[in-house]
Short mmCIF file of C-alpha atoms in Angstrom, two decimals:
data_model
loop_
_atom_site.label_atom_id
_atom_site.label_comp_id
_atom_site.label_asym_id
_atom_site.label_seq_id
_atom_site.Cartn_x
_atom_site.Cartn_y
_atom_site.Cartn_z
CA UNK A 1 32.36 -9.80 -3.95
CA UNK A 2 30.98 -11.78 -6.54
CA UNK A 3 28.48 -9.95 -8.84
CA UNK A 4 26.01 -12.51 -8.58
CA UNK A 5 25.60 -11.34 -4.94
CA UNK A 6 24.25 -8.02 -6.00
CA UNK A 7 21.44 -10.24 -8.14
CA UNK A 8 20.73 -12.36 -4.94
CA UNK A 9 19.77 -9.77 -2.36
CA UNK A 10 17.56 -8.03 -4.86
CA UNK A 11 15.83 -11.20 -5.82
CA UNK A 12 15.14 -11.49 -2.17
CA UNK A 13 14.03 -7.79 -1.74
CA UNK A 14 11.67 -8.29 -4.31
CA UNK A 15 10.53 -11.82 -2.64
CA UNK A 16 9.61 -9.76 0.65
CA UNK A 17 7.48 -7.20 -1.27
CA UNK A 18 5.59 -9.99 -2.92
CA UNK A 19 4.67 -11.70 0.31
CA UNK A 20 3.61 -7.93 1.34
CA UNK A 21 0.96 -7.82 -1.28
CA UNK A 22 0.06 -10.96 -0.79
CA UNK A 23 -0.71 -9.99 2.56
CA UNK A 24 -2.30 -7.58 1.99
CA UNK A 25 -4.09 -8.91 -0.53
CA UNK A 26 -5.67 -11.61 1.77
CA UNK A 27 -6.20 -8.54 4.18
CA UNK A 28 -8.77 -6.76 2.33
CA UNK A 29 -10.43 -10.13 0.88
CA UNK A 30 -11.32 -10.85 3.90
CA UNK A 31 -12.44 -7.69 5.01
CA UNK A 32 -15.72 -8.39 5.71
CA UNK A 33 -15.06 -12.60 6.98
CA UNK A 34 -17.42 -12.54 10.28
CA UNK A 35 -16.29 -15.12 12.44
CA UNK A 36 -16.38 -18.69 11.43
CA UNK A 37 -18.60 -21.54 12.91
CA UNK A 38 -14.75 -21.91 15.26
CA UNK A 39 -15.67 -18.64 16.99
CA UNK A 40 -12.08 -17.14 15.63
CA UNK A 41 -12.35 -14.02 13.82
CA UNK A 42 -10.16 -13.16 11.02
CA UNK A 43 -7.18 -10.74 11.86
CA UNK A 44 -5.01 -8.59 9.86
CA UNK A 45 -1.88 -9.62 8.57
CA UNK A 46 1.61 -7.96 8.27
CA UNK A 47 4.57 -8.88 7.19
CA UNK A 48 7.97 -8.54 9.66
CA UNK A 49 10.68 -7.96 8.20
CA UNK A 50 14.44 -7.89 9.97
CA UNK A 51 17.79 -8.03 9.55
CA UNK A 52 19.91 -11.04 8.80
CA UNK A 53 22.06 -11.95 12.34
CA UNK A 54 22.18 -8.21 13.42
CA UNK A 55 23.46 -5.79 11.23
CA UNK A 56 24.68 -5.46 7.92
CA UNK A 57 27.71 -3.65 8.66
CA UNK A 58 29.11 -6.25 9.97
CA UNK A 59 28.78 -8.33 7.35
CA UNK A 60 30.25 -5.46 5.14
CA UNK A 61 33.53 -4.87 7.38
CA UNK A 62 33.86 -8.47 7.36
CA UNK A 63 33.60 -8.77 3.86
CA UNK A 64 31.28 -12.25 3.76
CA UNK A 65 30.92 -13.80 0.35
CA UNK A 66 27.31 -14.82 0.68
CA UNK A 67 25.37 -11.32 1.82
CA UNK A 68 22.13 -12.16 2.89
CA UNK A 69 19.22 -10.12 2.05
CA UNK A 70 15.65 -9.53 4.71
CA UNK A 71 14.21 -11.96 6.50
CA UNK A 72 10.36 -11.93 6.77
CA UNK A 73 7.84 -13.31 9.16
CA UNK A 74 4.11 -13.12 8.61
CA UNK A 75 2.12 -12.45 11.94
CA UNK A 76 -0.76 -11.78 12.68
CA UNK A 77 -1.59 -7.53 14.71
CA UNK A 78 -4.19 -7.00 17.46
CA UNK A 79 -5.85 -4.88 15.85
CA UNK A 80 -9.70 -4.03 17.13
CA UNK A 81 -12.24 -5.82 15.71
CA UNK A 82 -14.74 -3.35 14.39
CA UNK A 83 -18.29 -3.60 15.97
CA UNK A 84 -20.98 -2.69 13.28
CA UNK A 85 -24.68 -2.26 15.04
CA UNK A 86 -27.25 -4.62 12.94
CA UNK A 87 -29.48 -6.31 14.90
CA UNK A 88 -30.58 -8.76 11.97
CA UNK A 89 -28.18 -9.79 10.86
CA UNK A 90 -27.65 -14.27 11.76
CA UNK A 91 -24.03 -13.46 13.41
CA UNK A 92 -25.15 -10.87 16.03
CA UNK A 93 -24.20 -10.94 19.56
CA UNK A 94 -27.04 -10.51 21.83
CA UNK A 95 -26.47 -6.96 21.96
CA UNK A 96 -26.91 -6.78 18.59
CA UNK A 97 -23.32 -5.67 17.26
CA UNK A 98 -21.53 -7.76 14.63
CA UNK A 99 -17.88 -8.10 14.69
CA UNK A 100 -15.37 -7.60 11.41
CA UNK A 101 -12.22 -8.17 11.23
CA UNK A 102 -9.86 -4.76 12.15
CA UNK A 103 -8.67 -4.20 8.30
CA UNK A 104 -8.22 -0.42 7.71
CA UNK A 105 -8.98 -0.62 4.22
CA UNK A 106 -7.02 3.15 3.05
CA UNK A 107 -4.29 1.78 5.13
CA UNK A 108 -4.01 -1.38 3.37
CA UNK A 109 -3.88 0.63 0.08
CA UNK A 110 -1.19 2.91 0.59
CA UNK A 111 0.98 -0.36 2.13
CA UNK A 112 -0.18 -1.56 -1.05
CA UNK A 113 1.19 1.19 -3.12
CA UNK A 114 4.62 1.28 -0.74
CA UNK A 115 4.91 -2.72 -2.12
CA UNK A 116 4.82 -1.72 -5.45
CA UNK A 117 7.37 1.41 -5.57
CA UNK A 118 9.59 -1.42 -3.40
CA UNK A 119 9.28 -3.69 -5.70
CA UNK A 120 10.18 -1.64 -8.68
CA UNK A 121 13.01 -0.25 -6.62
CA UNK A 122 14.60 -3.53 -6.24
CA UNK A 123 14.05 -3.98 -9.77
CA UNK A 124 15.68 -0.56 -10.81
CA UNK A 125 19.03 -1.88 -8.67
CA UNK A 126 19.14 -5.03 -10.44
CA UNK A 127 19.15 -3.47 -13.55
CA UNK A 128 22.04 -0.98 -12.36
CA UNK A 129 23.96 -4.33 -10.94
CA UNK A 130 24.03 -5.64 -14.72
CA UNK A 131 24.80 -2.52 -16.53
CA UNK A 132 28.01 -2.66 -14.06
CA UNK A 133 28.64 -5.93 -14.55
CA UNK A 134 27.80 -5.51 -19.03
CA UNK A 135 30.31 -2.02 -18.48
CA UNK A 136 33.23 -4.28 -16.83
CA UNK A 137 32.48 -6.90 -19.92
CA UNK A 138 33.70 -3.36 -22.29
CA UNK A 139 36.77 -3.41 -20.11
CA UNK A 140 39.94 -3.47 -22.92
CA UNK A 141 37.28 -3.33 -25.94
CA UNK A 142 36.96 -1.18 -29.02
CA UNK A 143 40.59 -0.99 -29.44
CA UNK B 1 -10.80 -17.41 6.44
CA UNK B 2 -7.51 -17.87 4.65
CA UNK B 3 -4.50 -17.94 6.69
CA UNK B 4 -0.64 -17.52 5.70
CA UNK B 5 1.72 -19.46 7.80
CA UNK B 6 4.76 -17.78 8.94
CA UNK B 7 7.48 -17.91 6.43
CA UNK B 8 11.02 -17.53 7.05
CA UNK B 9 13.22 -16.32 3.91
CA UNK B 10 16.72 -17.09 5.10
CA UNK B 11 19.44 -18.58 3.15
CA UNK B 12 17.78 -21.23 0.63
CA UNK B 13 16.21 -18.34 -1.40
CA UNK B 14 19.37 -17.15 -2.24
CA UNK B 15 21.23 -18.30 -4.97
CA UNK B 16 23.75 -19.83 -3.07
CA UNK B 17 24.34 -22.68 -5.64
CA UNK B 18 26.69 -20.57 -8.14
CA UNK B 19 28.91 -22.13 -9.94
CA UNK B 20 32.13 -21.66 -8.11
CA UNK B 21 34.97 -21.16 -10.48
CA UNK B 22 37.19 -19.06 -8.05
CA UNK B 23 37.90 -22.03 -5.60
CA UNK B 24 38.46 -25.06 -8.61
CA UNK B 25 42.79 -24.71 -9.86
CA UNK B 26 43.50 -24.07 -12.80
CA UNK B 27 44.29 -27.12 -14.87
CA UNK B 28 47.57 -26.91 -16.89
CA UNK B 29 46.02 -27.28 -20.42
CA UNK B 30 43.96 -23.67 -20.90
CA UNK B 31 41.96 -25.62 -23.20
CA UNK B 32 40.79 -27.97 -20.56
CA UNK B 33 39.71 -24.67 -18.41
CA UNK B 34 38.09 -22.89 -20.60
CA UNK B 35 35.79 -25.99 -22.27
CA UNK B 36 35.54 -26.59 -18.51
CA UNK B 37 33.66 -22.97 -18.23
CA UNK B 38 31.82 -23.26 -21.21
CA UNK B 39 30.33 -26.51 -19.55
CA UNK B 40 29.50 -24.15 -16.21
CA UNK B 41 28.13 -21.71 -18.65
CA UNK B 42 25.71 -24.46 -20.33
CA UNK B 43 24.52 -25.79 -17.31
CA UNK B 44 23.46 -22.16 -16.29
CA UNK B 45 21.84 -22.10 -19.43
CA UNK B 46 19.98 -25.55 -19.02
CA UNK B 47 18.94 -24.44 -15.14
CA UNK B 48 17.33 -21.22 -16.46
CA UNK B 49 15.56 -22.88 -19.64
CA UNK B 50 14.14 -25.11 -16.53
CA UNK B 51 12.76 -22.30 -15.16
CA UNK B 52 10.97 -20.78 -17.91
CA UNK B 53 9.32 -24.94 -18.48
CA UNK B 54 8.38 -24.28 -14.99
CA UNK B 55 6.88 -21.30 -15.91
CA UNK B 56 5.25 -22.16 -19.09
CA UNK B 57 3.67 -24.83 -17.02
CA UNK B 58 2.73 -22.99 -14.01
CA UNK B 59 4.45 -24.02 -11.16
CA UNK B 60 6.85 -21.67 -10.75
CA UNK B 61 6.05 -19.82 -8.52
CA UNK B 62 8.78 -16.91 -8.18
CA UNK B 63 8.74 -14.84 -11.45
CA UNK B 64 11.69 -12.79 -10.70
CA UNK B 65 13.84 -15.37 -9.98
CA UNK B 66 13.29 -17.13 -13.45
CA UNK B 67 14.37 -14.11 -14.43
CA UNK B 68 16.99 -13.23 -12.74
CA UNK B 69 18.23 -16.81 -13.92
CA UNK B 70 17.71 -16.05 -17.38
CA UNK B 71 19.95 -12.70 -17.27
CA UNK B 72 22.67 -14.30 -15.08
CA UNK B 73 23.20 -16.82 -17.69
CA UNK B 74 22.90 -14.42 -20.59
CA UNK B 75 25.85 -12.71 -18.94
CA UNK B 76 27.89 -15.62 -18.03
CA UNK B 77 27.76 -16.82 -22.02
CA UNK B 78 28.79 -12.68 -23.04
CA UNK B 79 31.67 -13.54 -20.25
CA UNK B 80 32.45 -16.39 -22.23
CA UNK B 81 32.28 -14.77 -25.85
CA UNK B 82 34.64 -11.46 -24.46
CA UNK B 83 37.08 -14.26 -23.23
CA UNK B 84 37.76 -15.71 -26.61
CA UNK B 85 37.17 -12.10 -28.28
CA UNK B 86 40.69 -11.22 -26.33
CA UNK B 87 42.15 -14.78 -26.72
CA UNK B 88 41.90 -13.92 -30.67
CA UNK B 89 42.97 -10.41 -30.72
CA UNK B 90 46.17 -11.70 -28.69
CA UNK B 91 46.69 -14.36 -31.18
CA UNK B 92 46.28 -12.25 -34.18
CA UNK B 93 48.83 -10.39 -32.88
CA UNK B 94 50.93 -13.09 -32.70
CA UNK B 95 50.24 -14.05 -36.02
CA UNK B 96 51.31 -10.23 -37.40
CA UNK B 97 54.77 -10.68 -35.97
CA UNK B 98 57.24 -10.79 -39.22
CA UNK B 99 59.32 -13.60 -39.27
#
């Protein structure tokens, strides 16, 4: 397989922990979004992500030149809207609860966190895949 | 309220436009092949000083793969300079045969 390939599937490791933070990001900005003049309150997002046509080992066995990396979809979860009691406040419901978004904020941190070791992960492997590649250059050298 | 539309990362995020030089014969004249690499090599070059423009300009918008452009070229020119490192030790040796 072509080195290159190696350089590919991290760069689109490291594109899927991006869109995570950014996720996440937008997650805990709006945190505390009460529901628009639409009537739609804001719900978390997450980011999907699943293999490439069903299994990698099949690509291996078969021994594909282009190896494709994750494939992410951003959706949005069901989580429960919270339901904070304030009576004054100008988006009550008549019972006088006001609805936030469900964003768990210590959950979004560690996912958070988790994006970050990925990413520097994928970077760590892309590093290895050029030393290799730099070693094979020494191949026949210092003679 | 911000919302992300669904993106699919499939096949276009890869770097699937390499420079093939596996598939392309090799011409007869070596010379020929290898200026034809060095050409491949440049354009690699070219494409990843593109990126960093992009960059310095702000509309990039994936850092790694600037990057990741950057070092595959980098390589692909020390490819280049252990090629003609070899081609010179084998025609030194030539050169050292007594006649």
């Amino acid at each position: 397989m072509d080195y290159r390939n190696a350089f590919a599937i991290s760069a689109s490791g490291m594109t899927v922990e991006k869109l995570r933070l950014e996720t996440i990001a937008t997650n805990m900005a709006n945190m505390h979004a009460v529901a628009g003049a639409d009537g739609r309150l804001y719900r978390p997002l997450r980011v999907m992500t699943t293999e490439v046509q069903g299994g990698f080992h099949r690509q291996f066995n078969q021994g594909l030149e282009a190896l494709q990396g994750t494939r992410a979809v951003v959706v949005e979860s069901n989580a429960k809207p919270r339901a904070v009691y304030d009576p004054g406040h100008p988006a009550a419901n008549p019972e006088g609860y006001v609805q936030y978004p469900g964003v768990n904020q210590v959950t979004e941190m560690v996912n958070m966190i988790s994006a970050l070791r990925a990413y520097e992960a994928n970077v760590v492997a892309m590093n290895a895949a050029k030393s290799m590649a730099m070693k094979a250059l020494e191949i026949g050298g210092n003679t | 309220m911000t919302v992300v539309d669904p993106i699919t990362l499939d096949a276009p995020l890869l770097q699937s436009g390499q420079p093939s030089s596996a598939p392309t014969p090799v011409s007869a004249d070596f010379a020929d092949y290898f200026t034809q690499q060095l050409g491949e090599v440049n354009g690699q070059l070219m494409h990843a000083e593109h990126g960093l423009q992009l960059l310095a300009t702000g509309q990039a918008s994936n850092l790694h793969q600037v990057m990741i452009n950057l070092e595959e070229a980098k390589l692909s020119l020390q490819l280049v300079a252990q090629v003609r490192n070899r081609l010179l030790d084998a025609f030194q040796e030539i050169l050292r045969m007594q006649v």
